[in-house]
C-alpha positions as MATLAB code, in Angstrom:
seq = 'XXXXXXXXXXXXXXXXXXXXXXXXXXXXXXXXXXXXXXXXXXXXXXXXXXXXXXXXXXXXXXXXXXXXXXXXXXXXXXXXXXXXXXXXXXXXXXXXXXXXXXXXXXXXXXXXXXXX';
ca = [
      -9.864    3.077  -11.749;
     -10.660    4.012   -8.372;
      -9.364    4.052   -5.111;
     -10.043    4.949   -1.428;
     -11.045    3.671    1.753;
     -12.868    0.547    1.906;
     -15.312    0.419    4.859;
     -15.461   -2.915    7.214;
     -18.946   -4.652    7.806;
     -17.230   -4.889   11.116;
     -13.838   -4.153   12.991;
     -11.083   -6.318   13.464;
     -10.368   -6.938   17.542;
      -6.931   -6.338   19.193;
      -4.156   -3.775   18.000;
      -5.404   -3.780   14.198;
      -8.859   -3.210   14.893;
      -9.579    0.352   14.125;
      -6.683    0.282   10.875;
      -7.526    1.668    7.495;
      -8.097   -0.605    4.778;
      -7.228    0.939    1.243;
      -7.912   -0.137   -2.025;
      -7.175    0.597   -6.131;
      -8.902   -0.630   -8.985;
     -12.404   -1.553  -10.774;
     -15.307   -1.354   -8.680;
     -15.624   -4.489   -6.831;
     -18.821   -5.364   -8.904;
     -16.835   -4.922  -11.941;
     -13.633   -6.543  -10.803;
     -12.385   -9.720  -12.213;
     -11.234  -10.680   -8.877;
      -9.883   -9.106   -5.556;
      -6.342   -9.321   -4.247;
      -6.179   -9.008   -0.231;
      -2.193   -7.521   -0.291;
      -1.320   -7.960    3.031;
       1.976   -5.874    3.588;
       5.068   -6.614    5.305;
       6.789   -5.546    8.778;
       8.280   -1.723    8.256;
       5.753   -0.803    5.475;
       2.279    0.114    4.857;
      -1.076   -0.447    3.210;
       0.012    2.339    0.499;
       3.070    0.629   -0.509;
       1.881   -3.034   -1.216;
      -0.842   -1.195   -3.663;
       1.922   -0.387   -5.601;
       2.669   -3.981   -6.455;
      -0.643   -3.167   -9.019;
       0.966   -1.228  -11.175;
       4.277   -3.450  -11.289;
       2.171   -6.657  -12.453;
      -0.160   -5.025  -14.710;
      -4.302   -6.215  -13.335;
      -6.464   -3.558  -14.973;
      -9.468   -5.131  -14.067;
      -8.274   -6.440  -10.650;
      -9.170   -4.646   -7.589;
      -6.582   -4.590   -4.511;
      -7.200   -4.254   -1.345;
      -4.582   -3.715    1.380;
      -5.599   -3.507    5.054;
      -2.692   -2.043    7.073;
      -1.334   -3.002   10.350;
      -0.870   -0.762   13.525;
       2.576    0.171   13.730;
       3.190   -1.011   10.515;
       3.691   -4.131   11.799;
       1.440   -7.370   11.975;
       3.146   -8.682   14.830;
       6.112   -7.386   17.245;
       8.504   -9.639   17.071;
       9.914  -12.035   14.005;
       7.614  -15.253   13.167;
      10.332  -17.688   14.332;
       9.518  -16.141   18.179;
       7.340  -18.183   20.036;
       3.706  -17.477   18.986;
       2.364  -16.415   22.285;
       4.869  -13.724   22.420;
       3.193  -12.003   19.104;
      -0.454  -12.299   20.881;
      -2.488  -10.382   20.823;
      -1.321   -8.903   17.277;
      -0.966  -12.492   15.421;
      -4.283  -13.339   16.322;
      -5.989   -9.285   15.166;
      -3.932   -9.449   11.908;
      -5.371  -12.627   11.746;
      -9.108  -11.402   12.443;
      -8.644   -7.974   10.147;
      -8.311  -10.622    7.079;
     -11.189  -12.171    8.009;
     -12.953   -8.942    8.138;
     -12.132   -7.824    4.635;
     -12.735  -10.966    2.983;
     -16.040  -11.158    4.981;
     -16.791   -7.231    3.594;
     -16.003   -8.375    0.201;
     -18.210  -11.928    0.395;
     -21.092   -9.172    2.054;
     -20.819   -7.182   -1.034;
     -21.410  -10.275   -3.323;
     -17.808  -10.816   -4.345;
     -17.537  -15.073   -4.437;
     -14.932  -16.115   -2.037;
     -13.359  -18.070   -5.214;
     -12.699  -14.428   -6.653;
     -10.489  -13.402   -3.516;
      -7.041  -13.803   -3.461;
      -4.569  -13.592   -0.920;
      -1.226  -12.237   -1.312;
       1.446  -11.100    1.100;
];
């Protein structure tokens, strides 16, 4: 198993654009598939990669990008959405950005799997 930093093909925009994305597991050319953890308000990209260990994926590969403040957006989802802006619409564009670097490094986007 490895784990690290995985490095963008390009930055998010907005508040999460600059955020480290960490991942755990395979190689992503070995990897069965790829989990895209995306963690929730108050914690961090370290803490969903624990949810690995709890469900037992050897050969999957997590990734968890991690949100600036530890936070995705500033106030609750039931607020109206143009009070979260800009930070809705980064979180939004820093998945894109990691499933794009994973489709760049010749992962198939039906191996990629959202979770959070």
């Amino acid at each position: 198993m490895s784990s690290g930093r995985l490095t963008l093909t390009r930055s998010a925009t907005g508040p999460h654009g600059e955020q480290p994305v960490l991942y755990a597991g395979p190689a992503l050319d070995e990897a069965r598939a790829v989990v895209v953890a995306v963690h929730g308000r108050g914690d961090e990209a370290e803490g969903i990669l624990a949810i690995r260990d709890v469900l037992g994926a050897p050969d999957v590969t997590f990734v968890a990008p991690h949100a600036a403040g530890n936070t995705w957006n500033p106030y609750p989802f039931l607020a109206p959405t143009t009070d979260n802006e800009p930070w809705l619409s980064s979180g939004l564009d820093a998945l894109l950005a990691v499933v794009e670097t994973l489709e760049a490094s010749g992962l198939q986007r039906r191996r990629i799997i959202l979770l959070g």
